[in-house]
Amino acid sequence: MTLRQRAMSGEPVLGAMIFEFFSPGIAQILSHAGCEYVLYDMEHTGIGLETLKDQVSFCRGLPIVPMCRVPRGEYQFLARALDIGMKGLMIPMVESAEEAERIVEATRYPPVGRRGAAFGFAHDDYSDGNPADKIAKANSEITVIAQIETEYGLAHVDEIAAVDGIDVLWVGHFDLANFLGIPGAFGNPVFIDAVKTVVAAARRHGKGLGFMPASGAVAREYKGYGFNMLAVGTDQGLLMQGVRSVLQDVEGA
């Protein structure tokens, strides 16, 4: 099965989100650590498509799938990110079925959508081949992740989940808590109820469930809720934790 199919079936699919360390070796390092995909962030980092195109090239030949979070669900972000070789896209703040339909249209070739075509480029590894086969492969393999992270997205999550071509619902926990008026209160019953609402919508419509845990304890908690597409993060936070742990051990020795 493709990663997309596995995510939608509820099978565990594990990776990492990258916000800071866009280095040549990061994909190899994450692959050795057990990641099946790497999800590069464009929304909050200032990173551009030129740098991300390099990151895609570093993933070639490795058992790791390159994905990115675009700044917004607009064609110029979605189609261009796919054309540089991203095999999955995360879209922040999806708030309606209409928006979800536009996202699907931009990320799939005809007859499913209206993605513009150019073959023999980075997205198909500069290869020869039948365009019809390439279209079918891309339409079946690209993973489209809708973030549910506002009160409007939460209110319309069932309609968003019902859209064919939206493959994974991903809870953006910081934004969702902010828009619910409870910043950082992830243990608040209001927040937990919201998470369960997203889980129920995904279950009804056969979609995967995504979350970014910052620790093993949080990963286990959200796995318990039913989340199966987990991306460890943040990279800078994990580095800080590791360095701090060693320094504290030295100080205490």
PDB file of N, CA and C in Angstrom, residues 103-146:
ATOM      1  N   ILE A 103      -8.915  22.792  -2.637  1.00  0.00           N
ATOM      2  CA  ILE A 103      -7.601  22.190  -2.384  1.00  0.00           C
ATOM      3  C   ILE A 103      -7.435  20.911  -3.188  1.00  0.00           C
ATOM      4  N   VAL A 104      -8.438  20.064  -3.162  1.00  0.00           N
ATOM      5  CA  VAL A 104      -8.378  18.810  -3.917  1.00  0.00           C
ATOM      6  C   VAL A 104      -8.243  19.100  -5.407  1.00  0.00           C
ATOM      7  N   GLU A 105      -8.991  20.069  -5.885  1.00  0.00           N
ATOM      8  CA  GLU A 105      -8.934  20.430  -7.308  1.00  0.00           C
ATOM      9  C   GLU A 105      -7.524  20.854  -7.717  1.00  0.00           C
ATOM     10  N   ALA A 106      -6.836  21.587  -6.836  1.00  0.00           N
ATOM     11  CA  ALA A 106      -5.500  22.094  -7.150  1.00  0.00           C
ATOM     12  C   ALA A 106      -4.417  21.024  -7.046  1.00  0.00           C
ATOM     13  N   THR A 107      -4.686  19.948  -6.334  1.00  0.00           N
ATOM     14  CA  THR A 107      -3.644  18.949  -6.068  1.00  0.00           C
ATOM     15  C   THR A 107      -3.798  17.666  -6.878  1.00  0.00           C
ATOM     16  N   ARG A 108      -4.859  17.554  -7.673  1.00  0.00           N
ATOM     17  CA  ARG A 108      -5.070  16.363  -8.503  1.00  0.00           C
ATOM     18  C   ARG A 108      -5.201  16.769  -9.970  1.00  0.00           C
ATOM     19  N   TYR A 109      -4.628  15.927 -10.827  1.00  0.00           N
ATOM     20  CA  TYR A 109      -4.759  16.131 -12.267  1.00  0.00           C
ATOM     21  C   TYR A 109      -6.171  15.762 -12.731  1.00  0.00           C
ATOM     22  N   PRO A 110      -6.586  16.278 -13.916  1.00  0.00           N
ATOM     23  CA  PRO A 110      -7.841  15.821 -14.509  1.00  0.00           C
ATOM     24  C   PRO A 110      -7.806  14.307 -14.721  1.00  0.00           C
ATOM     25  N   PRO A 111      -8.943  13.636 -14.617  1.00  0.00           N
ATOM     26  CA  PRO A 111     -10.281  14.211 -14.463  1.00  0.00           C
ATOM     27  C   PRO A 111     -10.695  14.490 -13.019  1.00  0.00           C
ATOM     28  N   VAL A 112      -9.813  14.171 -12.065  1.00  0.00           N
ATOM     29  CA  VAL A 112     -10.167  14.362 -10.654  1.00  0.00           C
ATOM     30  C   VAL A 112     -10.125  15.843 -10.285  1.00  0.00           C
ATOM     31  N   GLY A 113      -9.088  16.540 -10.749  1.00  0.00           N
ATOM     32  CA  GLY A 113      -8.923  17.944 -10.396  1.00  0.00           C
ATOM     33  C   GLY A 113      -8.474  18.768 -11.582  1.00  0.00           C
ATOM     34  N   ARG A 114      -7.806  19.894 -11.296  1.00  0.00           N
ATOM     35  CA  ARG A 114      -7.392  20.808 -12.348  1.00  0.00           C
ATOM     36  C   ARG A 114      -5.938  21.260 -12.149  1.00  0.00           C
ATOM     37  N   ARG A 115      -5.113  20.345 -11.673  1.00  0.00           N
ATOM     38  CA  ARG A 115      -3.689  20.636 -11.546  1.00  0.00           C
ATOM     39  C   ARG A 115      -3.051  20.735 -12.927  1.00  0.00           C
ATOM     40  N   GLY A 116      -2.266  21.792 -13.134  1.00  0.00           N
ATOM     41  CA  GLY A 116      -1.578  21.952 -14.405  1.00  0.00           C
ATOM     42  C   GLY A 116      -0.467  20.938 -14.576  1.00  0.00           C
ATOM     43  N   ALA A 117      -0.230  20.527 -15.826  1.00  0.00           N
ATOM     44  CA  ALA A 117       0.685  19.414 -16.098  1.00  0.00           C
ATOM     45  C   ALA A 117       1.976  19.884 -16.752  1.00  0.00           C
ATOM     46  N   ALA A 118       3.082  19.347 -16.263  1.00  0.00           N
ATOM     47  CA  ALA A 118       4.392  19.457 -16.900  1.00  0.00           C
ATOM     48  C   ALA A 118       5.148  18.193 -16.523  1.00  0.00           C
ATOM     49  N   PHE A 119       5.526  17.394 -17.502  1.00  0.00           N
ATOM     50  CA  PHE A 119       6.150  16.105 -17.222  1.00  0.00           C
ATOM     51  C   PHE A 119       7.624  16.117 -17.608  1.00  0.00           C
ATOM     52  N   GLY A 120       8.399  15.243 -16.957  1.00  0.00           N
ATOM     53  CA  GLY A 120       9.833  15.258 -17.127  1.00  0.00           C
ATOM     54  C   GLY A 120      10.489  16.317 -16.267  1.00  0.00           C
ATOM     55  N   PHE A 121       9.833  16.619 -15.150  1.00  0.00           N
ATOM     56  CA  PHE A 121      10.314  17.619 -14.196  1.00  0.00           C
ATOM     57  C   PHE A 121      10.627  16.936 -12.859  1.00  0.00           C
ATOM     58  N   ALA A 122      10.856  17.752 -11.831  1.00  0.00           N
ATOM     59  CA  ALA A 122      11.276  17.198 -10.543  1.00  0.00           C
ATOM     60  C   ALA A 122      10.237  16.245  -9.954  1.00  0.00           C
ATOM     61  N   HIS A 123       8.963  16.539 -10.146  1.00  0.00           N
ATOM     62  CA  HIS A 123       7.927  15.739  -9.472  1.00  0.00           C
ATOM     63  C   HIS A 123       7.864  14.309  -9.986  1.00  0.00           C
ATOM     64  N   ASP A 124       8.294  14.085 -11.236  1.00  0.00           N
ATOM     65  CA  ASP A 124       8.328  12.705 -11.742  1.00  0.00           C
ATOM     66  C   ASP A 124       9.765  12.249 -11.980  1.00  0.00           C
ATOM     67  N   ASP A 125      10.691  12.847 -11.224  1.00  0.00           N
ATOM     68  CA  ASP A 125      12.114  12.479 -11.256  1.00  0.00           C
ATOM     69  C   ASP A 125      12.723  12.628 -12.647  1.00  0.00           C
ATOM     70  N   TYR A 126      12.225  13.609 -13.428  1.00  0.00           N
ATOM     71  CA  TYR A 126      12.795  13.941 -14.740  1.00  0.00           C
ATOM     72  C   TYR A 126      12.760  12.759 -15.703  1.00  0.00           C
ATOM     73  N   SER A 127      11.795  11.883 -15.509  1.00  0.00           N
ATOM     74  CA  SER A 127      11.785  10.626 -16.250  1.00  0.00           C
ATOM     75  C   SER A 127      10.917  10.713 -17.508  1.00  0.00           C
ATOM     76  N   ASP A 128      11.206   9.805 -18.455  1.00  0.00           N
ATOM     77  CA  ASP A 128      10.320   9.583 -19.589  1.00  0.00           C
ATOM     78  C   ASP A 128       9.131   8.759 -19.091  1.00  0.00           C
ATOM     79  N   GLY A 129       8.151   8.607 -19.973  1.00  0.00           N
ATOM     80  CA  GLY A 129       7.032   7.756 -19.594  1.00  0.00           C
ATOM     81  C   GLY A 129       5.713   8.290 -20.107  1.00  0.00           C
ATOM     82  N   ASN A 130       4.731   7.446 -19.983  1.00  0.00           N
ATOM     83  CA  ASN A 130       3.380   7.764 -20.441  1.00  0.00           C
ATOM     84  C   ASN A 130       2.733   8.776 -19.502  1.00  0.00           C
ATOM     85  N   PRO A 131       2.321   9.951 -19.994  1.00  0.00           N
ATOM     86  CA  PRO A 131       1.683  10.935 -19.115  1.00  0.00           C
ATOM     87  C   PRO A 131       0.450  10.395 -18.392  1.00  0.00           C
ATOM     88  N   ALA A 132      -0.323   9.555 -19.050  1.00  0.00           N
ATOM     89  CA  ALA A 132      -1.520   9.006 -18.406  1.00  0.00           C
ATOM     90  C   ALA A 132      -1.151   8.171 -17.187  1.00  0.00           C
ATOM     91  N   ASP A 133      -0.059   7.416 -17.294  1.00  0.00           N
ATOM     92  CA  ASP A 133       0.392   6.612 -16.151  1.00  0.00           C
ATOM     93  C   ASP A 133       0.884   7.512 -15.020  1.00  0.00           C
ATOM     94  N   LYS A 134       1.582   8.579 -15.388  1.00  0.00           N
ATOM     95  CA  LYS A 134       2.082   9.501 -14.370  1.00  0.00           C
ATOM     96  C   LYS A 134       0.939  10.211 -13.654  1.00  0.00           C
ATOM     97  N   ILE A 135      -0.089  10.575 -14.399  1.00  0.00           N
ATOM     98  CA  ILE A 135      -1.258  11.220 -13.808  1.00  0.00           C
ATOM     99  C   ILE A 135      -1.937  10.282 -12.820  1.00  0.00           C
ATOM    100  N   ALA A 136      -2.152   9.049 -13.236  1.00  0.00           N
ATOM    101  CA  ALA A 136      -2.820   8.078 -12.363  1.00  0.00           C
ATOM    102  C   ALA A 136      -2.001   7.835 -11.097  1.00  0.00           C
ATOM    103  N   LYS A 137      -0.680   7.734 -11.257  1.00  0.00           N
ATOM    104  CA  LYS A 137       0.189   7.485 -10.103  1.00  0.00           C
ATOM    105  C   LYS A 137       0.136   8.655  -9.127  1.00  0.00           C
ATOM    106  N   ALA A 138       0.268   9.875  -9.641  1.00  0.00           N
ATOM    107  CA  ALA A 138       0.242  11.047  -8.768  1.00  0.00           C
ATOM    108  C   ALA A 138      -1.102  11.190  -8.064  1.00  0.00           C
ATOM    109  N   ASN A 139      -2.187  11.007  -8.796  1.00  0.00           N
ATOM    110  CA  ASN A 139      -3.513  11.157  -8.201  1.00  0.00           C
ATOM    111  C   ASN A 139      -3.770  10.137  -7.101  1.00  0.00           C
ATOM    112  N   SER A 140      -3.140   8.978  -7.218  1.00  0.00           N
ATOM    113  CA  SER A 140      -3.375   7.935  -6.209  1.00  0.00           C
ATOM    114  C   SER A 140      -2.419   8.036  -5.028  1.00  0.00           C
ATOM    115  N   GLU A 141      -1.239   8.666  -5.232  1.00  0.00           N
ATOM    116  CA  GLU A 141      -0.211   8.641  -4.195  1.00  0.00           C
ATOM    117  C   GLU A 141      -0.118   9.924  -3.363  1.00  0.00           C
ATOM    118  N   ILE A 142      -0.455  11.067  -3.935  1.00  0.00           N
ATOM    119  CA  ILE A 142      -0.315  12.325  -3.209  1.00  0.00           C
ATOM    120  C   ILE A 142      -1.209  12.312  -1.974  1.00  0.00           C
ATOM    121  N   THR A 143      -0.630  12.627  -0.826  1.00  0.00           N
ATOM    122  CA  THR A 143      -1.378  12.675   0.433  1.00  0.00           C
ATOM    123  C   THR A 143      -1.734  14.125   0.754  1.00  0.00           C
ATOM    124  N   VAL A 144      -3.013  14.391   0.918  1.00  0.00           N
ATOM    125  CA  VAL A 144      -3.494  15.751   1.205  1.00  0.00           C
ATOM    126  C   VAL A 144      -4.025  15.786   2.637  1.00  0.00           C
ATOM    127  N   ILE A 145      -3.415  16.650   3.426  1.00  0.00           N
ATOM    128  CA  ILE A 145      -3.694  16.730   4.860  1.00  0.00           C
ATOM    129  C   ILE A 145      -4.349  18.067   5.175  1.00  0.00           C
ATOM    130  N   ALA A 146      -5.549  18.041   5.689  1.00  0.00           N
ATOM    131  CA  ALA A 146      -6.257  19.259   6.079  1.00  0.00           C
ATOM    132  C   ALA A 146      -6.101  19.482   7.578  1.00  0.00           C
TER     133      ALA A 146
END
